[in-house]
XYZ file of C-alpha atoms in Angstrom:
721
model
C 23.883 4.885 7.615
C 20.480 6.041 6.727
C 22.061 8.312 3.937
C 23.688 4.787 2.809
C 20.397 2.984 2.286
C 19.023 6.036 0.624
C 21.878 6.038 -1.736
C 21.109 2.635 -2.757
C 17.481 2.823 -3.032
C 17.827 6.167 -5.579
C 21.216 6.161 -6.450
C 23.094 8.040 -9.267
C 23.782 6.216 -12.404
C 25.940 6.873 -15.441
C 23.894 9.314 -17.565
C 26.118 8.931 -21.046
C 24.147 5.797 -21.977
C 20.625 6.916 -21.007
C 17.896 5.058 -23.424
C 14.731 4.125 -22.434
C 12.308 2.505 -24.800
C 9.597 4.425 -26.427
C 10.791 7.411 -25.152
C 11.440 10.170 -27.951
C 12.009 13.337 -25.859
C 12.491 16.647 -26.789
C 15.621 18.408 -26.469
C 14.742 20.093 -22.840
C 13.532 16.894 -21.496
C 16.598 14.826 -22.920
C 18.544 17.021 -20.719
C 16.195 16.814 -17.547
C 16.668 12.631 -18.253
C 20.106 12.570 -18.033
C 19.951 14.954 -14.801
C 17.609 12.542 -13.103
C 19.695 9.573 -14.153
C 22.770 11.262 -12.140
C 20.731 12.547 -9.369
C 21.189 10.628 -6.136
C 18.764 10.474 -3.133
C 21.324 11.630 -0.818
C 20.650 15.475 -1.642
C 19.533 17.822 1.043
C 17.098 17.698 2.570
C 15.969 14.559 1.513
C 17.422 12.706 4.277
C 16.306 14.826 6.690
C 12.958 14.767 5.388
C 12.847 10.877 4.829
C 13.673 10.650 8.712
C 11.243 12.858 9.678
C 8.326 10.974 7.699
C 9.522 7.630 8.825
C 9.129 8.824 12.046
C 6.210 10.762 12.060
C 3.833 8.173 9.770
C 5.342 4.417 10.029
C 3.740 1.930 12.150
C 5.604 2.019 15.523
C 6.858 -1.449 15.246
C 7.978 -0.782 11.772
C 10.339 2.276 12.920
C 11.625 -0.090 15.748
C 12.447 -2.605 13.048
C 14.460 -0.075 11.170
C 16.215 1.593 13.681
C 17.803 -2.173 15.244
C 18.847 -2.803 11.695
C 20.484 0.580 11.138
C 22.662 -0.134 14.066
C 23.338 -3.482 13.475
C 24.608 -2.209 9.928
C 27.125 0.026 11.369
C 28.516 -2.595 12.958
C 30.589 -5.346 11.117
C 28.972 -8.206 13.321
C 25.771 -6.836 12.683
C 26.456 -6.655 9.055
C 27.504 -10.186 8.584
C 24.219 -11.216 10.186
C 22.062 -8.938 7.989
C 24.311 -9.362 4.875
C 25.901 -12.676 4.971
C 28.876 -13.582 2.709
C 28.332 -10.207 0.926
C 29.795 -8.703 3.546
C 33.264 -10.440 3.417
C 36.188 -9.571 1.786
C 39.657 -10.997 1.397
C 41.281 -7.846 2.624
C 41.963 -6.995 6.037
C 39.939 -6.302 8.031
C 38.155 -9.511 5.954
C 34.627 -8.047 7.371
C 32.956 -5.132 5.890
C 30.287 -2.640 7.454
C 27.431 -1.898 5.260
C 28.545 1.421 4.094
C 31.978 -0.332 3.228
C 30.285 -2.840 0.679
C 30.413 -1.746 -2.836
C 27.522 -0.244 -4.597
C 26.413 -3.380 -6.812
C 26.946 -5.708 -3.635
C 24.858 -3.381 -1.188
C 22.037 -3.502 -4.027
C 22.251 -7.292 -4.403
C 21.700 -7.300 -0.353
C 18.671 -5.330 -0.699
C 16.915 -7.324 -3.125
C 17.904 -10.332 -1.358
C 15.707 -8.752 1.800
C 13.194 -8.268 -0.683
C 13.144 -11.963 -1.420
C 13.660 -12.643 2.467
C 10.934 -15.451 3.556
C 11.905 -16.823 6.869
C 13.466 -13.630 8.054
C 10.450 -11.173 7.180
C 11.403 -8.229 9.523
C 13.989 -7.723 7.185
C 11.730 -7.232 4.099
C 9.523 -4.675 6.226
C 12.741 -3.059 6.594
C 13.337 -2.778 3.354
C 9.621 -1.747 2.168
C 9.478 0.936 4.365
C 13.149 2.099 3.750
C 11.899 1.838 -0.032
C 8.724 3.592 -0.134
C 9.714 6.496 2.151
C 12.754 7.313 0.190
C 11.145 7.014 -3.082
C 7.963 9.151 -2.054
C 10.203 11.968 -0.316
C 12.336 11.884 -3.442
C 9.423 12.363 -5.976
C 7.531 15.013 -3.964
C 9.887 17.154 -2.537
C 9.323 20.555 -4.119
C 11.705 23.846 -4.055
C 10.464 27.281 -3.529
C 8.618 27.383 -6.912
C 6.727 24.436 -6.357
C 8.759 22.335 -8.418
C 10.702 18.849 -8.109
C 13.779 18.491 -10.520
C 12.452 15.076 -11.263
C 9.589 15.988 -12.683
C 10.526 16.841 -16.160
C 12.179 13.810 -16.651
C 9.289 11.594 -15.704
C 6.716 13.812 -17.614
C 4.912 15.085 -14.841
C 3.549 18.755 -14.871
C 0.995 20.318 -12.354
C 0.202 23.125 -14.964
C -1.360 20.631 -17.592
C -4.709 21.260 -18.837
C -6.861 19.980 -16.023
C -5.637 22.754 -13.754
C -4.887 25.335 -15.762
C -8.701 27.245 -14.814
C -8.335 29.650 -12.164
C -9.883 28.235 -8.934
C -12.496 29.183 -7.018
C -11.745 32.629 -4.536
C -14.739 32.066 -2.200
C -14.833 29.987 0.720
C -18.211 28.948 1.104
C -18.048 27.262 4.755
C -15.997 30.377 6.183
C -19.146 31.804 8.049
C -19.606 28.558 9.870
C -15.959 27.378 10.628
C -13.996 27.901 13.785
C -10.271 26.707 13.339
C -8.808 25.421 16.387
C -5.236 26.269 15.137
C -2.880 29.082 15.716
C -5.511 30.306 18.593
C -5.647 30.183 22.359
C -8.053 29.717 25.172
C -9.589 33.164 25.105
C -9.524 33.388 21.157
C -11.676 30.029 21.001
C -14.020 31.367 23.482
C -14.425 34.284 21.468
C -14.766 32.556 18.087
C -17.568 30.184 19.428
C -19.560 33.258 20.871
C -19.323 34.908 17.660
C -20.797 31.942 15.702
C -23.806 32.044 18.211
C -22.595 28.725 20.183
C -23.575 28.949 23.684
C -20.413 28.199 25.602
C -19.242 28.822 29.184
C -16.225 28.115 31.102
C -15.647 25.513 34.087
C -12.815 26.796 35.753
C -12.849 24.094 38.208
C -12.776 21.207 35.768
C -10.343 23.517 33.012
C -13.091 23.183 30.239
C -14.959 25.059 27.954
C -18.918 23.726 28.244
C -20.878 24.141 24.899
C -24.385 23.371 24.315
C -26.132 22.283 21.158
C -28.978 20.168 19.912
C -26.537 17.628 17.470
C -23.094 16.931 17.882
C -21.465 15.333 15.141
C -17.858 13.879 15.028
C -16.409 13.868 11.175
C -17.531 16.080 8.327
C -17.568 13.528 5.211
C -20.102 11.311 3.368
C -21.958 10.522 6.496
C -21.680 13.520 8.946
C -21.684 16.106 6.366
C -25.255 14.913 5.141
C -26.186 14.341 8.828
C -25.049 18.210 9.379
C -27.291 19.436 6.400
C -30.310 17.625 7.070
C -30.611 18.321 10.786
C -29.542 22.277 10.826
C -31.995 22.925 7.603
C -34.671 21.411 10.155
C -33.828 24.051 12.761
C -31.807 22.212 15.187
C -28.419 23.762 16.603
C -25.778 21.505 14.878
C -22.307 21.604 15.781
C -19.553 19.403 13.694
C -16.375 18.184 15.213
C -13.653 17.552 12.486
C -9.853 16.768 13.506
C -8.601 18.077 9.963
C -8.571 21.493 8.743
C -10.410 23.411 6.375
C -9.898 23.920 2.533
C -11.570 25.726 0.057
C -10.871 24.951 -3.771
C -8.647 28.144 -3.875
C -6.298 26.529 -0.654
C -5.549 23.045 -2.563
C -2.390 23.150 -4.067
C -2.612 19.662 -5.914
C 1.089 18.923 -4.519
C 1.290 15.443 -3.784
C 3.420 15.390 -0.762
C 1.859 18.588 1.320
C -1.764 17.283 -0.233
C -1.469 13.908 1.188
C -0.247 15.143 4.818
C -2.858 17.625 4.952
C -6.051 15.594 3.883
C -5.330 11.842 4.587
C -5.354 9.901 7.710
C -1.770 9.358 8.379
C -0.803 11.201 5.678
C -2.138 8.371 3.357
C 0.595 6.278 4.850
C -2.128 4.339 7.039
C -1.508 0.459 6.765
C -3.017 -2.924 8.293
C -0.968 -4.160 10.993
C 0.791 -6.666 8.838
C 1.767 -3.952 6.536
C -0.366 -5.792 3.730
C -2.632 -3.177 2.715
C -2.478 0.636 2.357
C -5.617 2.034 3.621
C -6.701 5.650 2.195
C -8.978 7.595 4.374
C -9.904 11.305 4.485
C -9.058 13.637 7.051
C -10.210 16.992 6.308
C -13.530 18.964 6.111
C -15.421 17.077 3.746
C -13.661 13.854 4.451
C -13.612 11.235 1.882
C -15.901 13.244 -0.279
C -13.267 15.745 -0.761
C -10.737 13.464 -2.036
C -12.195 10.482 -3.446
C -12.680 9.908 -7.053
C -15.750 11.143 -7.511
C -17.802 7.729 -8.944
C -21.490 8.373 -7.774
C -22.591 4.876 -8.320
C -26.377 4.081 -6.886
C -26.902 0.971 -4.576
C -27.459 -1.788 -7.062
C -30.452 -3.571 -6.690
C -28.962 -7.545 -5.777
C -27.636 -5.437 -2.886
C -30.840 -3.869 -1.625
C -32.291 -6.908 -1.669
C -29.483 -8.492 0.459
C -29.129 -6.032 3.155
C -33.185 -6.164 3.250
C -34.028 -9.781 3.104
C -30.921 -11.404 4.230
C -29.844 -9.059 7.062
C -33.227 -8.120 7.759
C -32.895 -4.110 7.319
C -36.059 -2.807 5.352
C -34.910 0.590 5.713
C -32.848 -0.254 2.545
C -35.807 -1.553 0.316
C -38.177 1.304 1.289
C -39.346 4.080 -0.920
C -37.789 6.395 1.353
C -34.423 5.096 0.856
C -34.629 5.619 -3.172
C -35.894 8.841 -2.605
C -32.791 9.430 -0.330
C -31.133 8.167 -3.708
C -32.570 10.565 -5.636
C -32.133 13.613 -3.531
C -28.610 13.239 -2.732
C -27.719 12.756 -6.529
C -29.587 15.815 -6.918
C -27.728 17.727 -4.306
C -24.178 16.797 -5.200
C -24.765 17.268 -8.731
C -24.587 13.929 -10.273
C -23.910 13.666 -14.065
C -24.144 10.404 -16.048
C -22.047 11.486 -18.964
C -18.115 12.401 -19.557
C -17.320 14.685 -22.539
C -13.837 13.646 -22.718
C -12.035 10.800 -21.013
C -8.052 10.844 -19.609
C -5.671 8.795 -20.670
C -6.310 5.697 -18.200
C -10.139 5.356 -18.739
C -9.422 5.568 -22.574
C -6.936 2.566 -22.100
C -9.619 0.974 -19.997
C -12.495 1.634 -22.720
C -10.572 0.444 -25.693
C -9.002 -2.331 -24.372
C -12.554 -3.747 -23.273
C -14.040 -2.620 -26.969
C -11.029 -4.748 -28.501
C -11.879 -7.798 -26.624
C -15.824 -7.270 -27.153
C -16.285 -6.718 -23.285
C -19.061 -4.451 -21.792
C -17.706 -0.984 -20.555
C -20.041 1.507 -18.410
C -19.846 4.991 -17.795
C -19.360 5.977 -14.625
C -21.630 8.780 -13.068
C -19.847 11.424 -11.202
C -20.301 14.333 -9.048
C -19.164 16.837 -11.192
C -20.499 18.365 -14.527
C -19.982 16.424 -17.596
C -16.619 18.435 -18.940
C -14.802 17.958 -15.707
C -11.038 16.925 -16.262
C -9.231 17.473 -13.540
C -6.569 14.556 -12.250
C -5.619 15.973 -9.257
C -9.114 15.719 -7.437
C -7.569 13.266 -5.121
C -5.619 16.284 -3.492
C -8.825 18.072 -3.260
C -10.584 19.779 -6.380
C -8.915 22.999 -7.042
C -11.772 23.821 -9.375
C -14.335 23.547 -7.102
C -16.394 21.012 -9.839
C -16.586 18.347 -7.805
C -19.420 17.968 -5.378
C -18.343 16.562 -2.110
C -20.130 17.414 1.052
C -17.503 20.768 1.986
C -19.518 22.365 -1.050
C -23.046 20.972 -0.649
C -24.372 19.224 2.580
C -21.958 21.422 4.975
C -22.766 24.596 3.070
C -26.622 24.160 3.752
C -25.663 23.114 7.484
C -23.756 26.177 7.901
C -26.595 28.438 5.918
C -28.710 27.393 8.932
C -26.619 28.171 11.420
C -24.076 24.912 12.176
C -20.849 25.690 13.473
C -17.802 23.337 12.009
C -14.686 23.177 14.449
C -11.611 22.243 12.578
C -8.146 20.616 14.103
C -10.593 19.280 17.200
C -10.314 15.656 17.787
C -13.269 13.531 19.891
C -11.652 12.024 22.833
C -14.844 10.055 23.852
C -18.521 10.353 24.221
C -19.807 10.882 27.326
C -22.556 8.355 28.746
C -24.449 8.721 31.789
C -27.039 5.912 33.530
C -30.923 5.998 33.344
C -33.121 4.547 35.115
C -36.315 4.494 32.476
C -36.572 3.084 28.931
C -35.028 0.093 27.350
C -31.284 1.365 27.391
C -29.630 1.674 30.536
C -27.447 4.609 29.506
C -28.063 7.680 27.535
C -25.524 9.639 25.405
C -25.020 13.373 26.520
C -22.611 14.334 24.339
C -18.495 14.428 24.191
C -15.496 14.977 25.508
C -13.121 16.980 22.616
C -9.514 18.330 22.755
C -8.094 20.957 20.475
C -4.960 20.176 18.605
C -3.504 23.426 19.192
C -1.291 23.295 22.459
C -1.921 26.710 23.248
C -5.250 25.857 24.076
C -5.305 24.222 27.556
C -9.021 23.730 28.228
C -10.824 20.798 26.807
C -14.269 21.119 25.407
C -17.420 19.725 26.779
C -20.094 19.351 23.946
C -23.533 19.111 25.728
C -26.248 17.567 22.893
C -29.430 15.733 22.836
C -28.208 13.521 19.899
C -24.584 12.623 19.191
C -23.433 11.125 15.821
C -19.966 9.145 15.120
C -19.128 9.755 11.791
C -15.235 9.433 11.800
C -15.056 6.570 8.996
C -14.858 2.793 9.498
C -11.221 2.669 11.150
C -11.852 5.377 13.417
C -15.664 5.162 14.916
C -14.788 1.898 16.727
C -11.717 2.905 18.485
C -13.470 6.139 19.564
C -16.582 4.155 20.671
C -14.789 1.433 22.663
C -13.076 4.215 24.792
C -16.028 5.658 25.277
C -16.911 2.692 27.121
C -19.745 0.678 24.504
C -19.236 -3.257 24.881
C -20.736 -4.684 22.116
C -18.606 -7.672 20.814
C -19.760 -6.579 17.375
C -17.626 -3.121 17.316
C -14.701 -3.253 15.394
C -15.444 -6.736 13.959
C -16.605 -7.213 10.318
C -14.424 -4.573 8.663
C -14.363 -4.866 5.000
C -11.712 -3.087 2.654
C -12.814 -3.474 -0.641
C -8.960 -5.095 -1.560
C -7.278 -3.871 -4.676
C -4.375 -5.225 -6.437
C -3.052 -3.090 -9.259
C -1.751 -3.630 -12.945
C 0.484 -1.407 -15.639
C 0.625 -0.874 -19.132
C 3.584 1.057 -20.752
C 2.208 2.861 -23.836
C 4.881 4.689 -26.014
C 3.467 7.739 -27.306
C 4.978 7.607 -30.487
C 3.252 4.136 -31.093
C 0.048 4.559 -29.411
C -3.434 6.087 -30.430
C -4.339 6.853 -27.267
C -3.825 10.247 -26.285
C -2.982 12.338 -22.918
C -0.833 11.679 -19.499
C -1.529 9.325 -16.824
C -2.351 11.832 -14.601
C -5.038 13.832 -16.471
C -8.630 13.460 -16.825
C -11.506 12.208 -14.376
C -9.947 9.591 -12.530
C -12.858 7.177 -12.594
C -14.921 7.607 -15.861
C -15.352 3.910 -16.890
C -15.891 0.965 -14.930
C -15.621 -3.088 -16.355
C -17.385 -5.848 -14.293
C -15.316 -8.999 -14.727
C -18.147 -12.001 -14.640
C -18.521 -15.329 -15.095
C -22.028 -16.217 -16.574
C -23.967 -14.076 -19.177
C -26.644 -12.397 -16.831
C -23.518 -11.202 -14.731
C -24.919 -12.100 -11.805
C -21.502 -13.565 -10.541
C -19.358 -10.800 -10.561
C -15.625 -11.352 -9.706
C -14.209 -8.329 -9.851
C -14.688 -4.907 -10.927
C -12.131 -2.547 -12.729
C -11.386 0.853 -12.580
C -8.464 3.397 -12.909
C -6.774 4.603 -9.844
C -5.173 8.433 -9.281
C -1.559 7.986 -8.879
C 0.908 10.897 -8.463
C 4.321 10.287 -9.252
C 5.323 9.910 -5.363
C 2.807 7.406 -4.876
C 3.563 5.513 -8.335
C 7.626 5.206 -7.516
C 6.607 3.630 -3.737
C 4.042 1.345 -5.003
C 6.245 0.037 -8.422
C 8.435 -3.089 -7.638
C 12.302 -2.524 -6.833
C 14.566 -4.412 -8.480
C 17.496 -2.089 -9.211
C 18.001 1.747 -8.895
C 18.241 1.665 -12.781
C 15.104 -0.192 -13.388
C 13.470 1.865 -10.967
C 14.629 5.439 -12.773
C 13.483 3.824 -16.105
C 10.091 2.915 -14.521
C 9.546 6.464 -13.620
C 10.648 7.983 -16.832
C 8.003 6.077 -18.253
C 5.438 7.132 -15.695
C 3.524 10.035 -17.882
C 2.547 7.003 -20.334
C 1.969 4.116 -17.949
C -1.819 3.193 -17.400
C -2.396 1.579 -14.496
C -5.756 -0.142 -13.835
C -6.839 -1.857 -10.546
C -8.954 -5.164 -9.659
C -11.555 -4.641 -6.935
C -13.430 -7.361 -5.071
C -16.448 -7.474 -3.044
C -14.585 -9.126 0.028
C -16.328 -11.893 2.084
C -12.743 -11.677 4.311
C -13.546 -9.195 7.346
C -10.776 -7.921 9.578
C -10.991 -5.768 12.615
C -10.608 -2.294 13.801
C -10.081 -2.098 17.413
C -7.283 0.437 18.084
C -6.596 3.425 16.499
C -4.149 2.504 13.662
C -4.088 -0.881 14.434
C -6.507 -2.581 11.792
C -6.003 -6.138 10.721
C -7.385 -8.072 7.577
C -6.912 -11.948 7.081
C -7.702 -12.877 3.433
C -9.923 -16.004 2.530
C -9.398 -18.176 -0.554
C -12.399 -16.836 -2.120
C -11.274 -13.116 -2.603
C -7.753 -14.180 -3.519
C -9.204 -16.139 -6.450
C -11.373 -13.270 -7.429
C -8.207 -11.091 -7.208
C -6.257 -13.217 -9.246
C -9.325 -13.298 -11.931
C -9.603 -9.318 -11.954
C -6.007 -8.743 -12.046
C -5.655 -11.231 -14.928
C -8.570 -9.436 -16.805
C -6.774 -6.297 -16.240
C -3.757 -7.416 -18.053
C -5.777 -8.465 -20.827
C -7.564 -5.261 -21.180
C -3.858 -3.265 -21.177
C -2.796 -5.459 -24.049
C -5.666 -5.192 -25.932
C -5.656 -1.615 -25.972
C -1.918 -1.653 -27.303
C 0.299 -1.555 -24.757
C 4.196 -2.306 -25.367
C 4.759 -3.849 -21.975
C 2.642 -4.988 -19.193
C 3.136 -6.044 -15.593
C 1.854 -6.212 -12.076
C 2.928 -4.484 -8.748
C 4.603 -7.697 -7.529
C 8.115 -7.169 -5.864
C 9.744 -9.424 -8.249
C 8.724 -6.757 -11.170
C 6.847 -9.088 -13.260
C 6.208 -8.347 -16.485
C 5.707 -9.161 -20.011
C 6.546 -7.175 -23.364
C 3.752 -7.273 -25.744
C 5.197 -7.490 -29.400
C 4.853 -10.851 -31.078
C 3.515 -12.296 -28.131
C 1.586 -15.640 -29.257
C -1.802 -16.469 -27.616
C -0.279 -19.554 -25.709
C 2.610 -17.456 -24.365
C 0.244 -14.838 -22.868
C -1.619 -17.594 -21.261
C 1.139 -18.898 -19.400
C 2.442 -15.587 -18.590
C -1.234 -14.918 -16.813
C -0.946 -18.407 -15.385
C 1.924 -16.971 -13.226
C -0.560 -14.062 -11.948
C -1.746 -14.574 -8.416
C -2.625 -12.790 -5.284
C -0.290 -13.664 -2.982
C 0.352 -12.944 0.724
C 1.785 -9.417 1.547
C 5.170 -8.378 3.102
C 5.300 -10.683 6.275
C 4.046 -13.989 4.273
C 6.465 -16.517 3.620
C 6.574 -16.369 -0.169
C 9.452 -14.730 -2.033
C 7.323 -12.569 -4.375
C 4.544 -10.426 -2.750
C 2.477 -7.347 -3.829
C 1.157 -4.254 -2.054
C -2.598 -4.430 -1.650
C -4.492 -0.894 -1.394
C -8.005 0.181 -0.171
C -9.613 3.228 -0.535
C -13.248 2.249 0.554
C -13.440 0.788 4.558
C -16.786 -0.161 5.667
C -18.831 -2.517 7.910
C -16.938 -2.241 11.355
C -20.004 -0.879 12.970
C -22.465 -2.656 11.014
C -26.276 -2.163 11.106
C -27.990 -5.098 12.877
C -31.682 -6.123 13.457
C -30.573 -6.898 16.951
C -27.787 -6.278 19.382
C -26.094 -9.888 18.704
C -25.697 -8.952 14.611
C -24.863 -5.416 14.933
C -23.779 -2.454 17.098
C -26.399 -0.106 15.676
C -29.880 -0.602 14.679
C -31.519 0.164 11.396
C -31.860 3.871 12.420
C -27.943 3.869 12.892
C -28.869 4.006 17.023
C -26.843 2.030 19.280
C -27.974 -0.630 21.099
C -26.433 0.521 24.264
C -26.896 4.121 24.827
C -29.666 6.287 23.833
C -29.299 9.204 21.801
C -26.013 8.111 20.035
C -25.876 7.610 16.528
C -23.429 6.014 13.905
C -23.367 7.524 10.639
C -20.778 6.963 7.956
C -19.577 3.639 6.038
C -18.968 1.740 9.156
C -22.712 0.983 9.587
C -23.263 -0.972 5.738
C -23.877 -4.659 7.038
C -21.330 -6.237 4.332
C -18.811 -4.954 1.510
C -20.699 -3.293 -1.234
C -18.935 -4.550 -4.248
C -18.780 -0.813 -5.851
C -17.517 2.445 -4.955
C -20.181 3.426 -1.795
C -20.339 7.565 -1.731
C -23.948 7.287 -2.696
C -25.161 4.412 -0.662
C -23.196 6.241 2.525
C -24.975 9.780 1.822
C -28.523 7.945 1.232
C -28.235 6.001 4.483
C -27.121 9.134 6.179
C -30.033 10.942 4.919
C -32.554 8.616 6.257
C -30.694 8.443 9.415
C -30.787 12.024 10.005
C -34.418 12.375 8.472
C -35.679 9.661 11.083
C -33.557 11.613 13.615
C -35.373 14.927 12.704
C -38.544 13.319 13.278
C -38.034 11.674 16.411
C -36.589 15.084 17.810
C -39.399 17.067 16.934
C -41.938 14.500 18.258
C -39.716 14.598 21.546
C -40.427 18.354 21.428
C -43.988 18.330 21.110
C -44.171 16.034 24.088
């Protein structure tokens, strides 16, 4: 039955009448396109891969819904219930099972599920099947790391940005302890070889480890904290649930890279399925897979946080010096010698409309042209914490444990001081089942730096009770628009997957002084599997025609500084509820994306709304354009009561463990220390008091620099006493 559904999402089509507007392919690509159109989604090993990925990565509730639907569709009565009159026939037995219904009718059934506004569980079933089937179809590779569809859609991993030989060195190797493919004895030996003080507790079946500082997470916050504190002479131990990849280890293959480098393999969603959440899960965290944008904290945000939220740290000279130090250490450059296809489109469209477009600083060289940095930078040019701050830490004796997951912080009662408890370290477990002992890591300072969707559940499970924990989650929601630029009819050169991912930015404002910013517009990094998962599915032919245009389809997104807040209370159970203010700003930003794409010369534009909303641009008059734009809105997600819905995305989560001037306003103080136990700090994007409005890497690293510098001073004073 799963195979029947797969064949409907990606089904074979007649290849003798293939013609895609604007495509003038070579002879080899013509053959590839014909083969692509006739290819089914049921060829091995795709069916098995779809089932395995769905079971392993999707929300359990969604998997249950799919399982129930498949069982019903394997029966006649169940098919009637889910498919209605299309399951009826004039011939005996008059009522068909889903697999017996003609292909064109099954396609109509799937379309109706997509529009189903009363029984939204059917929409979730449709969405999950569509996303996973398309993702697997376009990400599966053979023994030569090739996918049969890639030539047809113009995708080439050997393109210019990845042709330079990657670095062979492994800069963190001398400080890495890999907790995979090991056992108790080997782990114990590895820790001792790294000069870690460790003993066995046979009674509790634990390894007891001692250090000065233990940090959970190695991204923008944890990496900086490790570098600063280890450089001051403290023994630092970093716990990272992901694995370590040096530049030469990255494959740039979309499927394996998402599985290895992202939380939940890049398939983490909010509980209602409305929004995809992208978060790093590797040494370097988000800094290893982000899009390089290195924007300093804007002055209005600094003023808001320091005055309205009474957090003077942000308006201090120390913070501005920290931004200088961070930008210097990660090699931020202000220029880009050559922009990729999508950023050319953004810049050209803005200039043609008379709009201002800004250059985005990046933590890479000016001539960095790697479009695959979202799968780890193979060139080693992008300076994440894995090639900067963590290198500093390892050089000063820090140790990074990979494949190791923190279970809880250890809290002990104290009788002196202002706090009733003290954090004395963490309990952690190794992912390899051959390691039967847990780790009890004792430390004077404990730091949670595992991100806005993982820090709150970890600290709640450790016994913290502040009501603000997990609340105030901000997601910087994003909606995308696309424009198709036939190569034969447009001056913009390149492919959609080439070049620096974010090098240009446009702010959508409603006043000349730019005080009221509705949204910012940037370009995303979308591999073919992600692109196929996000595009609307209105028919099998339409999907394949869209995919053949992939290499010349420019994508832009509108990002808003959301006032809406969500919750992150349990791992993988995040939620968000949009305010009308944010929906209005997203609508304004999305419409501006479309105007920019049209002004840049797109032949066709559209949104990612489920009904395939699109418009051909040739000969369109101003009035017709405005009529189209009036239909562009920011509706609810898959579980909404509207027939048309988009998929929202978020790559920037923050605020779920925000700083506060008192315990009533936030779980941590302006030094990042918990208001509850002494010695427990938070050092990731969750400490930001509000949404930020632009890419927050520099802000997170600069705040982490200030927090860790203060910890260093505090520990030094304790030693003196």
